[in-house]
Coordinates of C-alpha atoms and ligand atoms in Angstrom, one line a residue:
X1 CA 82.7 128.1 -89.5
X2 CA 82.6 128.8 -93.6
X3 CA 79.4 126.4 -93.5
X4 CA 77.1 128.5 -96.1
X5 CA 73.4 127.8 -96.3
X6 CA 71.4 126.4 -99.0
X7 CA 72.3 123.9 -102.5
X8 CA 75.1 126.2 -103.6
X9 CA 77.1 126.0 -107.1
X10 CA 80.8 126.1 -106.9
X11 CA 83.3 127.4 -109.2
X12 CA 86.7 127.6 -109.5
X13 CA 88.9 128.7 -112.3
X14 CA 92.3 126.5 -113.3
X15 CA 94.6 129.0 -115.2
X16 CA 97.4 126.9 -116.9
X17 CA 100.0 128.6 -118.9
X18 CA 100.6 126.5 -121.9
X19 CA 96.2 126.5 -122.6
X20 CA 94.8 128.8 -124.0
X21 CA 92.2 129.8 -121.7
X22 CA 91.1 128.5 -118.3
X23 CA 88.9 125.7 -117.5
X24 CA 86.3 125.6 -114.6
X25 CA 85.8 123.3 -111.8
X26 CA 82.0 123.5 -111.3
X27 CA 81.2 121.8 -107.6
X28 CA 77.1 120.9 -106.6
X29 CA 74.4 118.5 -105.6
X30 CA 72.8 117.3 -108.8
X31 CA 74.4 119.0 -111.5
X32 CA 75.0 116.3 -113.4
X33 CA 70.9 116.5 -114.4
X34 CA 72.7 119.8 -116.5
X35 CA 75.0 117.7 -118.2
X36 CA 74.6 119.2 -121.6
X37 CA 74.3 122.8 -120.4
X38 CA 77.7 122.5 -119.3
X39 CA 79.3 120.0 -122.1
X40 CA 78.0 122.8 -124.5
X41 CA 80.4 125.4 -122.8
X42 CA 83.4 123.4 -124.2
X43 CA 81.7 121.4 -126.5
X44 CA 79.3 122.2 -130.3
X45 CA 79.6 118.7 -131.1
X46 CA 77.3 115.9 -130.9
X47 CA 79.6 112.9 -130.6
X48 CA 80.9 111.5 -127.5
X49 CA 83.0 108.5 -125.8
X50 CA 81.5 108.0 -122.1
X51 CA 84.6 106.1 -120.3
X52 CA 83.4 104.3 -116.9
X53 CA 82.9 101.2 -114.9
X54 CA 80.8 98.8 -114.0
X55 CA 80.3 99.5 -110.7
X56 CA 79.7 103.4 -111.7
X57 CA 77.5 102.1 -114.2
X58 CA 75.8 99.9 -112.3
X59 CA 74.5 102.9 -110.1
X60 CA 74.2 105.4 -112.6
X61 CA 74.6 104.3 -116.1
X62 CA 70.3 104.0 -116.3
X63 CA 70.6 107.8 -115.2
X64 CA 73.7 109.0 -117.8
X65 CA 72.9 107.1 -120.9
X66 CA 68.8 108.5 -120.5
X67 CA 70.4 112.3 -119.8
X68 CA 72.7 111.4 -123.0
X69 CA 70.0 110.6 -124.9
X70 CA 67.6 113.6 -123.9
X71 CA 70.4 115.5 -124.8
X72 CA 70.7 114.2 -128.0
X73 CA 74.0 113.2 -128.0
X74 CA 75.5 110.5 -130.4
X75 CA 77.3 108.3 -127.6
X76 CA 79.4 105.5 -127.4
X77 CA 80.2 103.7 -123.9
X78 CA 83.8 101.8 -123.4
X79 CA 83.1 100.3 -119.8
X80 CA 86.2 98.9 -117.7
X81 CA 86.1 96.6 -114.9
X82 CA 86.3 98.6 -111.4
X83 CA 90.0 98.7 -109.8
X84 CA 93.7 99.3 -110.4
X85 CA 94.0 96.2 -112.9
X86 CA 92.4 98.0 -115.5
X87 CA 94.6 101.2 -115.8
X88 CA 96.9 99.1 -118.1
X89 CA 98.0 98.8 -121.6
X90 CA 95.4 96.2 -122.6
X91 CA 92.1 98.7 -121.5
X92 CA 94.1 101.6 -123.5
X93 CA 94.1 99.4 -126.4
X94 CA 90.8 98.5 -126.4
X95 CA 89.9 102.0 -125.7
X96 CA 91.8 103.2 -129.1
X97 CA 90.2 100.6 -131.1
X98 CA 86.9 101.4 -129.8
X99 CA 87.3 105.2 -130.5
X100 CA 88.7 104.0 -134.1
X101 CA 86.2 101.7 -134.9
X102 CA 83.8 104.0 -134.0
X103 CA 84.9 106.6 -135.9
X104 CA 86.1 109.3 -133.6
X105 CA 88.4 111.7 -134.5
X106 CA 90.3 114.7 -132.9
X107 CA 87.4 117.1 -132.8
X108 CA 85.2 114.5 -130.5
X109 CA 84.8 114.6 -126.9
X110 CA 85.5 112.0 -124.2
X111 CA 83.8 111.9 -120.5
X112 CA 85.5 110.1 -117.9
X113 CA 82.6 109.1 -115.5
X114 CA 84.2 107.1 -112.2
X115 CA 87.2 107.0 -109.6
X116 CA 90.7 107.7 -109.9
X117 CA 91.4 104.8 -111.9
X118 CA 88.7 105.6 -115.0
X119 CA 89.8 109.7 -114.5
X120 CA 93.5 108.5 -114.8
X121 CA 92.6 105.9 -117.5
X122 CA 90.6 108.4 -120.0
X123 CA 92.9 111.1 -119.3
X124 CA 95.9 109.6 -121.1
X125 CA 93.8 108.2 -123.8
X126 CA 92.4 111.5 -124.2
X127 CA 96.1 112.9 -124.3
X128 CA 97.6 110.3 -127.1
X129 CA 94.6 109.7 -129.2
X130 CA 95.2 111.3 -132.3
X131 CA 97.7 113.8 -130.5
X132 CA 95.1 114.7 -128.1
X133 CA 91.2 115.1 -127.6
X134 CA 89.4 116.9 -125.8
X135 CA 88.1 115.5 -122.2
X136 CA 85.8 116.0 -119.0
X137 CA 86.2 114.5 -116.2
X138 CA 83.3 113.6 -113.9
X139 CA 84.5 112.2 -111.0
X140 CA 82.5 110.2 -108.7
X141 CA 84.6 109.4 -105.6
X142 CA 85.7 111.9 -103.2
X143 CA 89.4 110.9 -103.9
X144 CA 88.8 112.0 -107.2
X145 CA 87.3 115.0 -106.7
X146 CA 89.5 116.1 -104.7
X147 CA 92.3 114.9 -105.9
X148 CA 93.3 112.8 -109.5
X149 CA 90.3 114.6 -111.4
X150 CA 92.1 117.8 -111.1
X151 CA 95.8 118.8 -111.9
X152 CA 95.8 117.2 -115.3
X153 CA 97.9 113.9 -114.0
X154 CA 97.0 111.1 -116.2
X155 CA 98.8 107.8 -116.2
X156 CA 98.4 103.9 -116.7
X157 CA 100.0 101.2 -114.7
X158 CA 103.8 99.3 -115.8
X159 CA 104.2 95.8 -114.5
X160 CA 107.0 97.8 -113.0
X161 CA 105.4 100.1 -111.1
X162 CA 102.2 102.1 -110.9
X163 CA 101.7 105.5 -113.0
X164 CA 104.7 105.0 -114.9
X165 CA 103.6 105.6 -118.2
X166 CA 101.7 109.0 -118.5
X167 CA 101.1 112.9 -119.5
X168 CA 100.1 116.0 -118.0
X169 CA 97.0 116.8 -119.6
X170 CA 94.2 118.9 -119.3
X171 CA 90.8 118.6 -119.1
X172 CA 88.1 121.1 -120.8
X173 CA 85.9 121.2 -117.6
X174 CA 85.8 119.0 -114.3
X175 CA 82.4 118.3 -112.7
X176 CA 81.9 117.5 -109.4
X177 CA 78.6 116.1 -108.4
X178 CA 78.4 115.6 -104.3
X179 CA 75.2 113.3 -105.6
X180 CA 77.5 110.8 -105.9
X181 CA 79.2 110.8 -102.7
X182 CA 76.0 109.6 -101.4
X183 CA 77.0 105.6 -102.4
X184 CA 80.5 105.3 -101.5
X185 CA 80.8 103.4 -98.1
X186 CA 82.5 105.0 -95.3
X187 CA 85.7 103.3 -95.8
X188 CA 86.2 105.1 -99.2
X189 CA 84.4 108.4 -98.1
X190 CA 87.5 108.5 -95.3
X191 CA 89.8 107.6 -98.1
X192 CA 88.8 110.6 -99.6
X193 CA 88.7 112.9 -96.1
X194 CA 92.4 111.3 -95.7
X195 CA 93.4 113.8 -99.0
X196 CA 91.5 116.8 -97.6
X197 CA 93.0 116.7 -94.2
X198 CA 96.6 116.7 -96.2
X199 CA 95.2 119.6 -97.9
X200 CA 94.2 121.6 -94.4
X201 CA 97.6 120.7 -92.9
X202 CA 100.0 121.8 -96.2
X203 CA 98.0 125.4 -96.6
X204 CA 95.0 125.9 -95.1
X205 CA 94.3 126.1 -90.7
X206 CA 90.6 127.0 -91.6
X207 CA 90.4 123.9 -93.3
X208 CA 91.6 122.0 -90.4
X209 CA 88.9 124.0 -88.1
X210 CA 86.5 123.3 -90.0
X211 CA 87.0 119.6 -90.3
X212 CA 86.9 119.4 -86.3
X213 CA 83.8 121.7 -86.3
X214 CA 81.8 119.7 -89.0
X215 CA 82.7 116.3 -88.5
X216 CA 79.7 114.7 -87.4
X217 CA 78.3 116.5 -90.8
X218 CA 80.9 115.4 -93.3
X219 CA 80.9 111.7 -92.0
X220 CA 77.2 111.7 -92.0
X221 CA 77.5 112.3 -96.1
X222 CA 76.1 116.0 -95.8
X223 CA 76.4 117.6 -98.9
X224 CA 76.7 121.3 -98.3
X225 CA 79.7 120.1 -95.7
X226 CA 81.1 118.1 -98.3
X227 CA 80.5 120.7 -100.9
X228 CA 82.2 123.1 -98.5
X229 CA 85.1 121.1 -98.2
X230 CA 85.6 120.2 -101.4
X231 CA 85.9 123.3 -103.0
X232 CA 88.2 124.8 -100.4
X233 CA 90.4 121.5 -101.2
X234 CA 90.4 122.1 -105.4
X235 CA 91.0 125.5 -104.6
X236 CA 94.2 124.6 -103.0
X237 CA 95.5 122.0 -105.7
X238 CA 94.1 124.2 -108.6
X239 CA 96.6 127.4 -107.3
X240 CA 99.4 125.0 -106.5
X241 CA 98.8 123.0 -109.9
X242 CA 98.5 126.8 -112.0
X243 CA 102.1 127.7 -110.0
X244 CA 103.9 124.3 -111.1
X245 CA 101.5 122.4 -113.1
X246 CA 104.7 120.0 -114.4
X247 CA 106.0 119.4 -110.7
X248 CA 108.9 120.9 -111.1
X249 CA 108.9 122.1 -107.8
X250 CA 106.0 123.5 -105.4
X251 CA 103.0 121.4 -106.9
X252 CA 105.5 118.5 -104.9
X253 CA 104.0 119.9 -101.4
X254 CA 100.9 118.0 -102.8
X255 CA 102.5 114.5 -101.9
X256 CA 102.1 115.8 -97.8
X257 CA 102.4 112.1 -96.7
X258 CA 102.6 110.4 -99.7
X259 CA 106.2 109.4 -99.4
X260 CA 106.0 107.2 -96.9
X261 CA 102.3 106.4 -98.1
X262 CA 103.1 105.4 -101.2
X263 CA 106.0 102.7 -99.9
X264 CA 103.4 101.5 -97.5
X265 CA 101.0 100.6 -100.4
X266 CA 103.8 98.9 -102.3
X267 CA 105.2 96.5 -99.7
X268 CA 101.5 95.4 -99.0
X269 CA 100.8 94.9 -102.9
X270 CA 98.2 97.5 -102.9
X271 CA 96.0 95.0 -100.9
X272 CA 95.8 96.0 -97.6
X273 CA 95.8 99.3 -97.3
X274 CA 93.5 101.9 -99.4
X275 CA 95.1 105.1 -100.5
X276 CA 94.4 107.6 -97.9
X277 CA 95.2 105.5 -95.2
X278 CA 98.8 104.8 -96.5
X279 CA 98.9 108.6 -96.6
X280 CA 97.4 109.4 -93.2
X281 CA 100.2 107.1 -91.6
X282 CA 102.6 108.9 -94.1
X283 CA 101.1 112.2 -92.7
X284 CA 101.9 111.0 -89.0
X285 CA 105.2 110.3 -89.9
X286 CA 106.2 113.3 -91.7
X287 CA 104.4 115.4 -88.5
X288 CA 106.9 113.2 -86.3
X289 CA 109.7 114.1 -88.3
X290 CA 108.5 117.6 -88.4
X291 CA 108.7 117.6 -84.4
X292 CA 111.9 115.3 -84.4
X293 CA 113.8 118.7 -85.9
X294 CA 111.7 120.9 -83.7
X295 CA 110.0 122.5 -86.5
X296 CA 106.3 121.8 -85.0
X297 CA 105.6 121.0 -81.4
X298 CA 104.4 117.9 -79.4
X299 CA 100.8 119.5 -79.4
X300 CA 100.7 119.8 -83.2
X301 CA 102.1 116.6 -84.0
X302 CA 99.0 115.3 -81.3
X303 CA 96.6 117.7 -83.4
X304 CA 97.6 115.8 -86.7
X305 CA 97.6 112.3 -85.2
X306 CA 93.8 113.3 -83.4
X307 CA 92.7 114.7 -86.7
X308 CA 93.5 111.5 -88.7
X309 CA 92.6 109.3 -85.6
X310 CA 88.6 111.1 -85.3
X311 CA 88.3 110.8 -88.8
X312 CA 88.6 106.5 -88.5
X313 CA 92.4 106.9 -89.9
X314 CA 95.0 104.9 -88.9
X315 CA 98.3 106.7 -87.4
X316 CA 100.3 103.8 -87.0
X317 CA 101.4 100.8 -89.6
X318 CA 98.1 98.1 -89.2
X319 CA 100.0 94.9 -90.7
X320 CA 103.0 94.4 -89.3
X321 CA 105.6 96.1 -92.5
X322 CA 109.0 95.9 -91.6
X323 CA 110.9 99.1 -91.4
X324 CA 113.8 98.9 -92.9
X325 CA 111.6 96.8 -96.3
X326 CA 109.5 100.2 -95.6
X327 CA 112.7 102.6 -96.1
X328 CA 113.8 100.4 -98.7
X329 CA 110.5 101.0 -100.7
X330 CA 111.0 104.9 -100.2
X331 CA 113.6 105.1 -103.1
X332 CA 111.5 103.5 -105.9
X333 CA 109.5 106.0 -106.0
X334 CA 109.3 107.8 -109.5
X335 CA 109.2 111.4 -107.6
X336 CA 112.9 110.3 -106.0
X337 CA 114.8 112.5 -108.1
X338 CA 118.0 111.2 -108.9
X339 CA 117.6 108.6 -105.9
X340 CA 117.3 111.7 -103.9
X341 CA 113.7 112.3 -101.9
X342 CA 112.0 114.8 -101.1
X343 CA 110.5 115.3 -97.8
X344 CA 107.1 117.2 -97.2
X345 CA 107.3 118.7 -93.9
X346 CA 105.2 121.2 -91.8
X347 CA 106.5 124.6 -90.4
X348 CA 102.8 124.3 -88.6
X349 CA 99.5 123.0 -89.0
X350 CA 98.5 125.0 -92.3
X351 CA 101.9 125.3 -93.8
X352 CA 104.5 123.2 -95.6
X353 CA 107.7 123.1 -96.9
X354 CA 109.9 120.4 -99.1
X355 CA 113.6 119.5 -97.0
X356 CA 115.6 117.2 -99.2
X357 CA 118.6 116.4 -96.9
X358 CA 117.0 114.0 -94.0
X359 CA 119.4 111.2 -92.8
X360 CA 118.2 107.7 -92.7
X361 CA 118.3 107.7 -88.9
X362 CA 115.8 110.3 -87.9
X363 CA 113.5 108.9 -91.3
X364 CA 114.5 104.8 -89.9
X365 CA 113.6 106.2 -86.0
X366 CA 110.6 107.1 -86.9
X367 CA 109.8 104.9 -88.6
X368 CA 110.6 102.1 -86.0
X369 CA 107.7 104.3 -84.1
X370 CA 105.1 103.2 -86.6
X371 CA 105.2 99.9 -85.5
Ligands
LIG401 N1 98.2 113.9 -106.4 C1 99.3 114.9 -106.4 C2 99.3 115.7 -107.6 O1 98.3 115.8 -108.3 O2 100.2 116.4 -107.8

């Protein structure tokens, strides 16, 4: 057990190459209440662009536009709808005429306050607008503080296909508030967990013992657990994302799952299934093709699949995809390089590797399993 006692503060350092210095991931209950404090470590100025949506607002915008305004900041609030349909080109727009007509200019801040969608959203407007502003990113869901808040991925949506269009970019400073946690509803909390398991099973077997030790904890919304967990997961990404922060290579282990995941969300129109569960079927599936070429065992593969399974994730396909539209799916995928994919597969619980070469029997066999 790495359970530690008490309301602790977290920090992590991100060291990317091409910037100058590092930025911090700060991680604890409530520290959004020090929202200035730690703005003013990347920060002098007084103006600032507050990116959300209304369903974050809803719960919290009483609470950031009062600490705003204690902290006597000059702001301006661009609220979104909540959901995938508003990471397009029409919300950027209206995002750059916003920031224009309100005068911002290159020395300004912006604060993405939400999910995935808003992080992703205000991250590439932070990245194009006038060449680049600065940005924190406040993520409020645990996929996003896990996950798309750190890493410096930003993207929007082409009618074509999801993150199409997008930039690695930085942000100044990423907090992480587990206060928020407290308001997601157990299907997105697992969404989240779905992320952190990946992260246990890729490169970390304390992770995975701790998630079997503490489960009761971390689906009862405990925020030390959660704390614990969440930190030990950015600390992962942030030393695979320092390594290859362009995905050139390594920083692909990150997509543990994801292959198979993402085609799952596709054929279902990103309707059915939330993201984490496309990846914990994706996860089963790469454990069975780990086991297919005897790289793991039986009893590891039935350690993933019970992991998943005791966290409420499914192992199996839950709507009745066809396979071969399933394999099909596999080779849109932007990360197919050349029409070539690449596999994440374990070596054990705790480590991962990328194969390249699979034939599409073993990866159609198993997938025939999932129904
Ligand atoms: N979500 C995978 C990555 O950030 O690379």
């Amino acid at each position: 057990m790495r359970r530690k006692e008490g309301n602790l503060l977290r920090k992590l350092k991100v060291g990317i190459k091409e910037k100058k210095s590092d930025y911090e991931i700060i991680i604890g209950e409530n520290i959004i209440k020090k929202l200035k404090d730690y703005i003013e470590q990347v920060y002098k100025g007084k103006k600032v662009f507050l990116l959300s949506d209304q369903n974050v607002m809803s719960l919290y915008g009483e609470k950031i536009t009062e600490i705003l305004t204690d902290a006597h900041y000059d702001y301006t609030t661009f609220i979104i709808p909540p959901g995938e349909g508003s990471k397009n080109f029409d919300f950027l727009l209206k995002g750059y005429d916003l920031l224009l007509k309100e005068g911002f200019g290159r020395n300004n801040l912006l604060l993405a306050l939400g999910g995935g969608v808003v992080g992703d959203l205000a991250g590439f407007l932070a990245a194009t607008f006038m060449r680049g502003i600065a940005f924190v990113q406040i993520p409020t869901s645990l996929l996003a503080q896990v996950d798309s808040s750190i890493g410096g991925k930003t993207a929007v949506n082409h009618p074509l296909g999801k993150n199409l269009i997008g930039a690695f970019y930085q942000p100044e400073l990423v907090l992480i508030d587990t206060y928020f946690l407290k308001t997601l509803d157990r299907r997105e909390l697992v969404n989240g967990l779905a992320e952190i398991i990946k992260y246990g099973f890729i490169a970390d077997r304390g992770l995975l013992t701790y998630l079997e030790e503490n489960r009761e904890a971390i689906l009862n919304y405990d925020t030390e657990a959660l704390g614990d967990i969440i930190y030990t997961s950015c600390k992962i990404k942030a030393k695979v994302v320092e390594e290859d922060e362009k995905e050139k290579g390594k920083r692909a282990i990150l997509n543990f799952g994801h292959t198979i995941g993402h085609a799952l969300e596709a054929v279902t129109d990103y309707e059915k299934y939330h993201h984490g569960e496309a990846v914990a079927v994706g996860m089963a599936a790469a454990a069975e093709i780990s086991r297919k070429l005897s790289l793991i065992s039986k009893e590891d593969r039935d350690y993933l699949e019970k992991m998943i399974g005791d966290y409420g994730l499914p192992v199996t396909f839950q709507y009745g995809e066809n396979s071969t539209e399933v394999y099909e799916r596999l080779f849109y995928d932007k990360k197919a390089k050349d029409g070539q994919l690449r596999w994440v597969l374990l070596k054990e619980p705790g480590e991962a590797y990328i194969e390249e070469e699979l034939s599409k029997d073993i990866i159609m066999e198993v997938l025939e399993g999932l129904r």
